[in-house]
Short mmCIF file of C-alpha atoms in Angstrom, two decimals:
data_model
loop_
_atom_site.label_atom_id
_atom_site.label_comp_id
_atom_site.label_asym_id
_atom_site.label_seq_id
_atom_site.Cartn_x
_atom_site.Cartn_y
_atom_site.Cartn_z
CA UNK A 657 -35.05 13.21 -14.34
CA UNK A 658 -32.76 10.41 -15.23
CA UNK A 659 -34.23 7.04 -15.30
CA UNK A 660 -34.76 5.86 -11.46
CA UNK A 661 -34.44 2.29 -10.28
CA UNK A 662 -37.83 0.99 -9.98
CA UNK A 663 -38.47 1.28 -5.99
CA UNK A 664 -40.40 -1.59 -6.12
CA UNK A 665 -36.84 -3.67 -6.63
CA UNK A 666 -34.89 -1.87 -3.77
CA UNK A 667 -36.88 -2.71 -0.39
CA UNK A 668 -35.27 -6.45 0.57
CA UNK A 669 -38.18 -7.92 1.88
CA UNK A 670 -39.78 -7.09 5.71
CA UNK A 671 -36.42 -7.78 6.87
CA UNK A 672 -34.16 -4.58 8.64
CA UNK A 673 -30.64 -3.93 7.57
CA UNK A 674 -29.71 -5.18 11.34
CA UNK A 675 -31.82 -8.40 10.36
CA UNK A 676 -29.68 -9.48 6.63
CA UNK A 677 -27.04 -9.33 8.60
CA UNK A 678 -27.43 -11.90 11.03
CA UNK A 679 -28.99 -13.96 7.44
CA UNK A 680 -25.78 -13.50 5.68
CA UNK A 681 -23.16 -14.61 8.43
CA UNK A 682 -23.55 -18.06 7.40
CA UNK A 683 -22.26 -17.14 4.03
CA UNK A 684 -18.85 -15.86 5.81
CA UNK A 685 -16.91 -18.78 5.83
CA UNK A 686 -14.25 -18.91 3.03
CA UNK A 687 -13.61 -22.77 1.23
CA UNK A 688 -9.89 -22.58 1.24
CA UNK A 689 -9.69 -25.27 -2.16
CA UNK A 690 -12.12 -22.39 -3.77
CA UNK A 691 -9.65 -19.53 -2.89
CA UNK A 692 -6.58 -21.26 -4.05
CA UNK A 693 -8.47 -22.42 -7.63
CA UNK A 694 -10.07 -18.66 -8.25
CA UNK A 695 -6.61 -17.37 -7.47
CA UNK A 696 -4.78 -19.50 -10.33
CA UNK A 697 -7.14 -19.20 -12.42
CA UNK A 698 -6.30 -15.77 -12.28
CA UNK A 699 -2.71 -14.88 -11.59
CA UNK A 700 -2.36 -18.14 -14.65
CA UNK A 701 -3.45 -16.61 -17.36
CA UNK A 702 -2.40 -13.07 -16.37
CA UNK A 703 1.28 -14.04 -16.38
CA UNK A 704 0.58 -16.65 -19.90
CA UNK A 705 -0.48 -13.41 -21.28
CA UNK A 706 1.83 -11.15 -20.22
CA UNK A 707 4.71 -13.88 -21.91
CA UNK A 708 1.91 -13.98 -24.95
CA UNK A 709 2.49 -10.36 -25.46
CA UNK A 710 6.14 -10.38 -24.87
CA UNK A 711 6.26 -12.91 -27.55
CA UNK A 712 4.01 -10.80 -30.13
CA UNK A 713 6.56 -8.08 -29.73
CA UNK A 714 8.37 -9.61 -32.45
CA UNK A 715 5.57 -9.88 -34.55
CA UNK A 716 3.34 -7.18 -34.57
CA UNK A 717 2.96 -4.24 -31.77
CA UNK A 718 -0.41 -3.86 -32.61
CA UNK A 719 -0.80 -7.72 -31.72
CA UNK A 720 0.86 -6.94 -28.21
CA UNK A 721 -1.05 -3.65 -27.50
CA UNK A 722 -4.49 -6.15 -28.01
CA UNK A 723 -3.26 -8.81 -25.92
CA UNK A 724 -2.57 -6.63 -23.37
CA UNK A 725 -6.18 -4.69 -23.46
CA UNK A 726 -7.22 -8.55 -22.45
CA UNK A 727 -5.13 -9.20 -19.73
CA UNK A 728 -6.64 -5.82 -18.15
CA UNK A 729 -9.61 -8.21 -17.86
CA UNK A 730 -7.20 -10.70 -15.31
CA UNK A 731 -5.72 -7.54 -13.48
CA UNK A 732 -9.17 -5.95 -12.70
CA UNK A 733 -10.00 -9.65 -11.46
CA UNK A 734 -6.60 -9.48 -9.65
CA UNK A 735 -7.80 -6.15 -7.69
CA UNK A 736 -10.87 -7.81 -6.41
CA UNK A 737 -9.23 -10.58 -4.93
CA UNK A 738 -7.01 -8.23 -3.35
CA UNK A 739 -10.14 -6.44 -1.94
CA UNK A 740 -11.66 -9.86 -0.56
CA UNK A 741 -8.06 -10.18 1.21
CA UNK A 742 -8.40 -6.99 2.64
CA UNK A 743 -11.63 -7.72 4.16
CA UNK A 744 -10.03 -10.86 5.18
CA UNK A 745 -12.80 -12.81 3.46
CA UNK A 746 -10.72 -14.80 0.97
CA UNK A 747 -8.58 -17.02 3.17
CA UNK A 748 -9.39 -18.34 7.15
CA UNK A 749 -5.76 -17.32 7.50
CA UNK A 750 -5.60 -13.66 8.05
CA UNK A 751 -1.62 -13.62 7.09
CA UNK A 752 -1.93 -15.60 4.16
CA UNK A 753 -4.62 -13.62 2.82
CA UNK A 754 -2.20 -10.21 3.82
CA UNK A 755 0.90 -11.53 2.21
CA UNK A 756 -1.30 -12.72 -0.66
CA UNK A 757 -3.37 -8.83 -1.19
CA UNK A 758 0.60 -7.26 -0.60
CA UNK A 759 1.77 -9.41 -3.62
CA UNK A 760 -1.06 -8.72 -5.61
CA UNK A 761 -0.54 -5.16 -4.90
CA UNK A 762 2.41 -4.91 -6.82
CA UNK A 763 1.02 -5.56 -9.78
CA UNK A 764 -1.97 -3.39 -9.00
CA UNK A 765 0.12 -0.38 -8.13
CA UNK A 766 -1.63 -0.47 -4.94
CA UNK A 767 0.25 -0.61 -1.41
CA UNK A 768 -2.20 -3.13 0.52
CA UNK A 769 -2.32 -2.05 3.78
CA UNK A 770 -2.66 1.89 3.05
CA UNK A 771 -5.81 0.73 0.85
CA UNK A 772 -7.31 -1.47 3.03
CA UNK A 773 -7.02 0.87 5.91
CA UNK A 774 -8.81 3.79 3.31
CA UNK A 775 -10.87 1.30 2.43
CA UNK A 776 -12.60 0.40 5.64
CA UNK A 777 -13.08 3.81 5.79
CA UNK A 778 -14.92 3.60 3.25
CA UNK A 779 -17.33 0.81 4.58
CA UNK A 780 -17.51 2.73 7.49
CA UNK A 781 -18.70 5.90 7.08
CA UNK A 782 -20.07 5.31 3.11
CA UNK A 783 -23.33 7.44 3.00
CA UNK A 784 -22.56 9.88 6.19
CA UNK A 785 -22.52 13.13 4.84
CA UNK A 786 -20.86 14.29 7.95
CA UNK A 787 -17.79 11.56 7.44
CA UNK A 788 -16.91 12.16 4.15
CA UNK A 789 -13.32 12.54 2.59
CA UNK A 790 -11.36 9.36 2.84
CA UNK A 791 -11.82 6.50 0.29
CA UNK A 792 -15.05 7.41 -2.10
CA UNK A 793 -15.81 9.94 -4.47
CA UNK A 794 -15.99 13.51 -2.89
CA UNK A 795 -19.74 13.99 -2.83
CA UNK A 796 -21.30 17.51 -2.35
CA UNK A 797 -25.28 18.40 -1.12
CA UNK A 798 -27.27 20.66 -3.37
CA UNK A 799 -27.21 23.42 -0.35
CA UNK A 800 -23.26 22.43 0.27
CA UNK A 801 -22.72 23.96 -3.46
CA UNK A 802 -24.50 26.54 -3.93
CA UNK A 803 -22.90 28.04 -0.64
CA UNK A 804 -19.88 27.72 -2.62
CA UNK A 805 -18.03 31.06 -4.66
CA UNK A 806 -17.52 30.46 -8.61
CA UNK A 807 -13.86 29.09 -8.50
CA UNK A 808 -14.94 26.38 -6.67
CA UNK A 809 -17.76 25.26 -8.04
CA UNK A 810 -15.41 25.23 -11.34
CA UNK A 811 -13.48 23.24 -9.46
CA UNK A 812 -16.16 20.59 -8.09
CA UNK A 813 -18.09 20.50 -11.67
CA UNK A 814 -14.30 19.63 -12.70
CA UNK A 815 -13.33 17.06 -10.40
CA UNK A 816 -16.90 15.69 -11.43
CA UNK A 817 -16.63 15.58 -15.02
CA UNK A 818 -16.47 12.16 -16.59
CA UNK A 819 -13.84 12.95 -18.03
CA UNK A 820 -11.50 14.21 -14.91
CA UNK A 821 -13.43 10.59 -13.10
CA UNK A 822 -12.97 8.16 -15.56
CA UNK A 823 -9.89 10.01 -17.93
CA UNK A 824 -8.07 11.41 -15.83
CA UNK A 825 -8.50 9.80 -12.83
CA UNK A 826 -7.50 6.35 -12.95
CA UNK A 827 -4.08 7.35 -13.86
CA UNK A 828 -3.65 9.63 -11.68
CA UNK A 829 -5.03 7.34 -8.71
CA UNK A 830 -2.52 4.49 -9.42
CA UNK A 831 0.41 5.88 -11.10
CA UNK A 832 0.41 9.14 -8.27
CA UNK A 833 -1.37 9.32 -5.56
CA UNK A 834 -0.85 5.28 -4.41
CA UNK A 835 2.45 6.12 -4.12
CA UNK A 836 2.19 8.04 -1.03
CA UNK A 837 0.68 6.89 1.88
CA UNK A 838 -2.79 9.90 1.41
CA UNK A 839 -4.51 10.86 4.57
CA UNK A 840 -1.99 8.77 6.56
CA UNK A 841 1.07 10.26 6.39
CA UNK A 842 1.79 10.38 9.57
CA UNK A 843 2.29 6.83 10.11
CA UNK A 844 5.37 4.44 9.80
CA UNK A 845 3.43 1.68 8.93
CA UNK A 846 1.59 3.07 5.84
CA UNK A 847 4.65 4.42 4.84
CA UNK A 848 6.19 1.25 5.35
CA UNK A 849 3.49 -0.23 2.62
CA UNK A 850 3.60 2.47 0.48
CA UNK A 851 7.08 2.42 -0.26
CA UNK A 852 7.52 -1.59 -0.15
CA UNK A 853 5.32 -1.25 -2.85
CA UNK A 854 7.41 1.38 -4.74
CA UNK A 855 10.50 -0.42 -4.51
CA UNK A 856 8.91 -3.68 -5.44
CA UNK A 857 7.07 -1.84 -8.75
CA UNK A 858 10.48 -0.15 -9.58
CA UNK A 859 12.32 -3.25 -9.70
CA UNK A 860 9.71 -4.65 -11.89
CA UNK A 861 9.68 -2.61 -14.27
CA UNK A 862 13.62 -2.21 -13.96
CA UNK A 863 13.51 -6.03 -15.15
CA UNK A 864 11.15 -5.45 -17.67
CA UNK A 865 12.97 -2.30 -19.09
CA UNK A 866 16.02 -4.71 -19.16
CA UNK A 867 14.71 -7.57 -20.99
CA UNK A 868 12.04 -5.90 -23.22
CA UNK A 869 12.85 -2.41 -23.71
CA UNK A 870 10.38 0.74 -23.49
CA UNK A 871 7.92 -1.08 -25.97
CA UNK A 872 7.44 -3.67 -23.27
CA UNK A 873 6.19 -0.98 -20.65
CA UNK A 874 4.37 0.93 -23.04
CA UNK A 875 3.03 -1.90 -25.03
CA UNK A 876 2.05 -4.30 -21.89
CA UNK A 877 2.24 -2.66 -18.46
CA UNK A 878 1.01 0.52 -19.22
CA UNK A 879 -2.18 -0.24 -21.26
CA UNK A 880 -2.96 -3.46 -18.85
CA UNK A 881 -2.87 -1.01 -16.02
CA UNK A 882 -4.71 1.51 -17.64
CA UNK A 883 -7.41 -0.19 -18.88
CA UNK A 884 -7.82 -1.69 -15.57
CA UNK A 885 -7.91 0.93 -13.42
CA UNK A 886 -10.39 2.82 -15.37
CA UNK A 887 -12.56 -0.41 -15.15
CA UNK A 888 -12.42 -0.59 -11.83
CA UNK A 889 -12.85 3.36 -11.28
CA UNK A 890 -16.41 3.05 -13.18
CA UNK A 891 -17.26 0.11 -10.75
CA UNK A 892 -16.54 1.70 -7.96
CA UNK A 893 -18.85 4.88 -9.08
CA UNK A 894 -21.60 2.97 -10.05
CA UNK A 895 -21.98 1.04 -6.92
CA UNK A 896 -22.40 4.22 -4.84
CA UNK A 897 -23.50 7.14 -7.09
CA UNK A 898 -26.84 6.04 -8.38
CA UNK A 899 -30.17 8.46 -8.36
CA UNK A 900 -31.60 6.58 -5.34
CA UNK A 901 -28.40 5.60 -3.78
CA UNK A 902 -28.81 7.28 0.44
CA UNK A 903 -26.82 10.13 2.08
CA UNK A 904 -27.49 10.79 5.63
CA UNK A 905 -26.58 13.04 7.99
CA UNK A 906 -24.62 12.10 11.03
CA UNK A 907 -26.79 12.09 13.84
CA UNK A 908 -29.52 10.18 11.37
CA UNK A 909 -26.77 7.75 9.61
CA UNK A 910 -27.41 3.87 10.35
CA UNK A 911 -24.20 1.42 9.14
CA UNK A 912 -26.22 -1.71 7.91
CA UNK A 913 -29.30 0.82 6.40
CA UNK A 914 -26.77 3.06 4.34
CA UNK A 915 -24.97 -0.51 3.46
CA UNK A 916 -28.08 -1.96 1.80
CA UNK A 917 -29.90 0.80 0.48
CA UNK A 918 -26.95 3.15 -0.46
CA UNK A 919 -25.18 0.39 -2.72
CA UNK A 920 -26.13 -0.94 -6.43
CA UNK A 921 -26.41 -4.45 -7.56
CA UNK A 922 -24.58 -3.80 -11.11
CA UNK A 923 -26.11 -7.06 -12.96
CA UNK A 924 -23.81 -7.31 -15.59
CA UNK A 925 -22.68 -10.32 -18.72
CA UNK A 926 -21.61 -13.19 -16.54
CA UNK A 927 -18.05 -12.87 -18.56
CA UNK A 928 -17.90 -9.61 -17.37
CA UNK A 929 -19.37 -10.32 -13.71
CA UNK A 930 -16.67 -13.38 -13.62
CA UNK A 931 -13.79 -10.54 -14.49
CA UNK A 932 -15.28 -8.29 -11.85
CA UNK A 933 -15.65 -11.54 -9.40
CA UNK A 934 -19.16 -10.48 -8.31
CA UNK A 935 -18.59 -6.69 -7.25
CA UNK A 936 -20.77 -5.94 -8.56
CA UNK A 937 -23.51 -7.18 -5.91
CA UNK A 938 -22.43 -4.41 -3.81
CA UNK A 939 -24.97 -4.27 -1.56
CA UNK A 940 -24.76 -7.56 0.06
CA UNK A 941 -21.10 -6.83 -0.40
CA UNK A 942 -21.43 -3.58 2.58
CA UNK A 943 -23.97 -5.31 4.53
CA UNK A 944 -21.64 -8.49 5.28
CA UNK A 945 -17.94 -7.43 3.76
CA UNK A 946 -16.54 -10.57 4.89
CA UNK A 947 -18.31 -13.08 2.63
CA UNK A 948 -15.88 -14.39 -0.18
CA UNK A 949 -16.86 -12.98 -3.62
CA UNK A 950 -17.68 -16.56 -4.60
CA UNK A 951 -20.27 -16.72 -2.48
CA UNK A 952 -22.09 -13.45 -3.08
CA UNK A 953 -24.01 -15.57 -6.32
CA UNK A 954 -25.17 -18.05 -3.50
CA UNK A 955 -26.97 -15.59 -1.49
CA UNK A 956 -28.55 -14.03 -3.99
CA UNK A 957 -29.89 -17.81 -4.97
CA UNK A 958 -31.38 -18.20 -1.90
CA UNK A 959 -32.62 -14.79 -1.04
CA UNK A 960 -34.58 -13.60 -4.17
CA UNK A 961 -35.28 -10.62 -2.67
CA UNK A 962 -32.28 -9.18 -2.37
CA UNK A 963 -31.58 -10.11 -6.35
CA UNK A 964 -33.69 -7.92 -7.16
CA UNK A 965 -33.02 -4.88 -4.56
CA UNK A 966 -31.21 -2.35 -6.27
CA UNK A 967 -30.56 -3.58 -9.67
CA UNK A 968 -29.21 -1.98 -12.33
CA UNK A 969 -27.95 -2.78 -15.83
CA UNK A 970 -25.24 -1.02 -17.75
CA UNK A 971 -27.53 0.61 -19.80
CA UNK A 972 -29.17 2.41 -16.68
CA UNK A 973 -25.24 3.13 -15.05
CA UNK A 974 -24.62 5.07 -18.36
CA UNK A 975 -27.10 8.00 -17.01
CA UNK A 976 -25.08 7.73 -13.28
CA UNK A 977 -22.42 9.64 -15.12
CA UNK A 978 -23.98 12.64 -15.12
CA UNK A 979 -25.31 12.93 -11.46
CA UNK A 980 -23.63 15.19 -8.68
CA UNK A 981 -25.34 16.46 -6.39
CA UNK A 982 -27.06 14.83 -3.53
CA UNK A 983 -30.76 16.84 -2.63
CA UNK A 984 -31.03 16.22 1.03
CA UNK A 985 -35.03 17.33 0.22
CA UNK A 986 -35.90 15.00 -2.57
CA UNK A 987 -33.16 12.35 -1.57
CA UNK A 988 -31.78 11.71 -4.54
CA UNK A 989 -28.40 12.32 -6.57
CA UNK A 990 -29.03 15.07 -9.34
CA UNK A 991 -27.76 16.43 -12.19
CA UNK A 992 -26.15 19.57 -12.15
CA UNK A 993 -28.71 20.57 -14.55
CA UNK A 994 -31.55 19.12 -12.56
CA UNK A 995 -30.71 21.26 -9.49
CA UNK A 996 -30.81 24.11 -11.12
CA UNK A 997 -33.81 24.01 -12.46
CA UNK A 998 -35.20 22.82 -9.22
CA UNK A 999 -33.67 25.45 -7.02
CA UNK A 1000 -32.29 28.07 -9.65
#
């Protein structure tokens, strides 16, 4: 087995689910001074460093090519302020925060309101077995797979190779499939976002072409983009495919339950947690969505318990890579491996 999260760190306390809840609403309210400095803090030194590595261009393309690996750092951070907007946790002001995450979108490749309509999807149905297929990582039972023929578990051990996931994927995801509205084509309004989004990316990188040439795409957008996006693809598969993570089935599913216990705290570097603006305490993060990353570090401050619920270091989400299967008997995520020599 890979190594488990100790269980004595993931029950929060005597409280339910139902009960955190109505503990974490007081943590809701956004400070709009906050929001404003973590956003030019941000956006700042993304655009000094984009310039930076326009500069270095003329000096070295090796100098450019590093600069830019940093400023994936700033775009990843970029991302999760567009999630908070989303959730409409980062300003009081639900349009500022839209026009704000639609903006920030551009330079994320991501159209805003197609991923924050996939995304509360995601938050809620994440852990129903029976709602699965729209904003998470396509998640088969033990039983589901071995119903399957050979071609297609081929396919499924492909799609879940780290490789496909965390190669693979994050291009794909942002350079491809953002650019049509996926799973909601059939309305004008995601197509609206999807292809404001286009046109608004184009022209970018029209300008950019311009003034800078192919070496500036290929020497700052595309490895900035890159390098984020397969940052924030490992983020988002650590906080939900972990051995004791919880699957449920339909009729037994439970929103705030599969919230708390279904989602990792990722403790990681605070330079690194500061770049990922706290997403990585993911489970208070499902339970109450609409608290302002800033304020995720105060609740774990005053609720110890739920510090310690679900933790996990990096060294632990290494061994996540390799898990696949969820085992509706044992109730944990498996190895391929694992389930076979379980169940043959």
């Amino acid at each position: 087995m890979t190594q488990s999260i100790d269980q004595s760190r993931t029950k929060p306390g005597t409280l339910s689910a139902r009960d955190w809840v109505k503990t974490l609403a007081k943590y809701r309210e956004p400070n709009q001074w906050r929001s404003a400095f973590e956003l030019s803090v941000t956006v700042g030194p993304f655009v000094l460093l984009w310039a930076l590595a326009w500069w270095s261009m003329s000096i070295s393309y090796w100098l450019t090519l590093a600069i830019s690996c940093v400023n994936a750092l700033f775009l990843l951070r970029l991302f999760t302020i567009q999630h908070d907007c989303g959730h409409g946790s980062f300003f009081k002001n639900r349009f500022v925060s839209d026009w704000v995450g639609r903006f920030i979108g551009v330079l994320t490749l991501t159209p805003y309101d197609v991923w924050r309509r996939t995304h509360s999807a995601h938050h809620s149905a994440s852990g129903n077995l029976g709602k699965r297929g729209m904003g998470d990582i396509h998640t088969l039972t033990v039983a589901e797979y071995n119903e399957l023929n050979g071609f297609d578990r081929f396919m499924y051990r492909l799609y879940r190779n780290p490789i496909t996931l965390f190669g693979f994927g994050p291009s794909y995801l942002f350079f491809v499939q953002n650019r049509v509205p996926l799973g909601l084509m059939n309305s004008v309004r995601y197509w609206a976002s999807a292809m404001g989004t286009n046109i608004a990316i184009v022209a970018a990188l029209l300008v950019i072409w311009y003034f800078g040439g192919f070496a500036a795409v290929f020497l700052i957008f595309v490895p900035s983009t890159l390098l984020a996006a397969t940052a924030g693809m490992w983020l988002f598969y650590v906080q939900h495919q972990f051995e004791d993570t919880r699957w449920e089935q339909d009729e037994d599913w439970q929103l705030h339950d599969a919230a708390l216990h279904g989602s990792s705290h990722y403790v990681l570097p605070s330079v690194l947690q500061w770049f990922s603006a706290n997403i990585g305490i993911h489970h208070v993060h499902h339970l109450y969505s609409r608290i302002p990353f800033y304020r995720l570090t105060e609740v774990l401050r005053d609720h110890a318990v739920l510090a310690e619920s679900n933790k996990m270091s990096i060294r632990e989400s290494l061994a996540c890579a390799r898990l696949h299967l969820w085992d509706e008997k044992s109730r944990q995520l498996l190895s391929f491996s694992q389930a076979r020599v379980m169940y043959g």
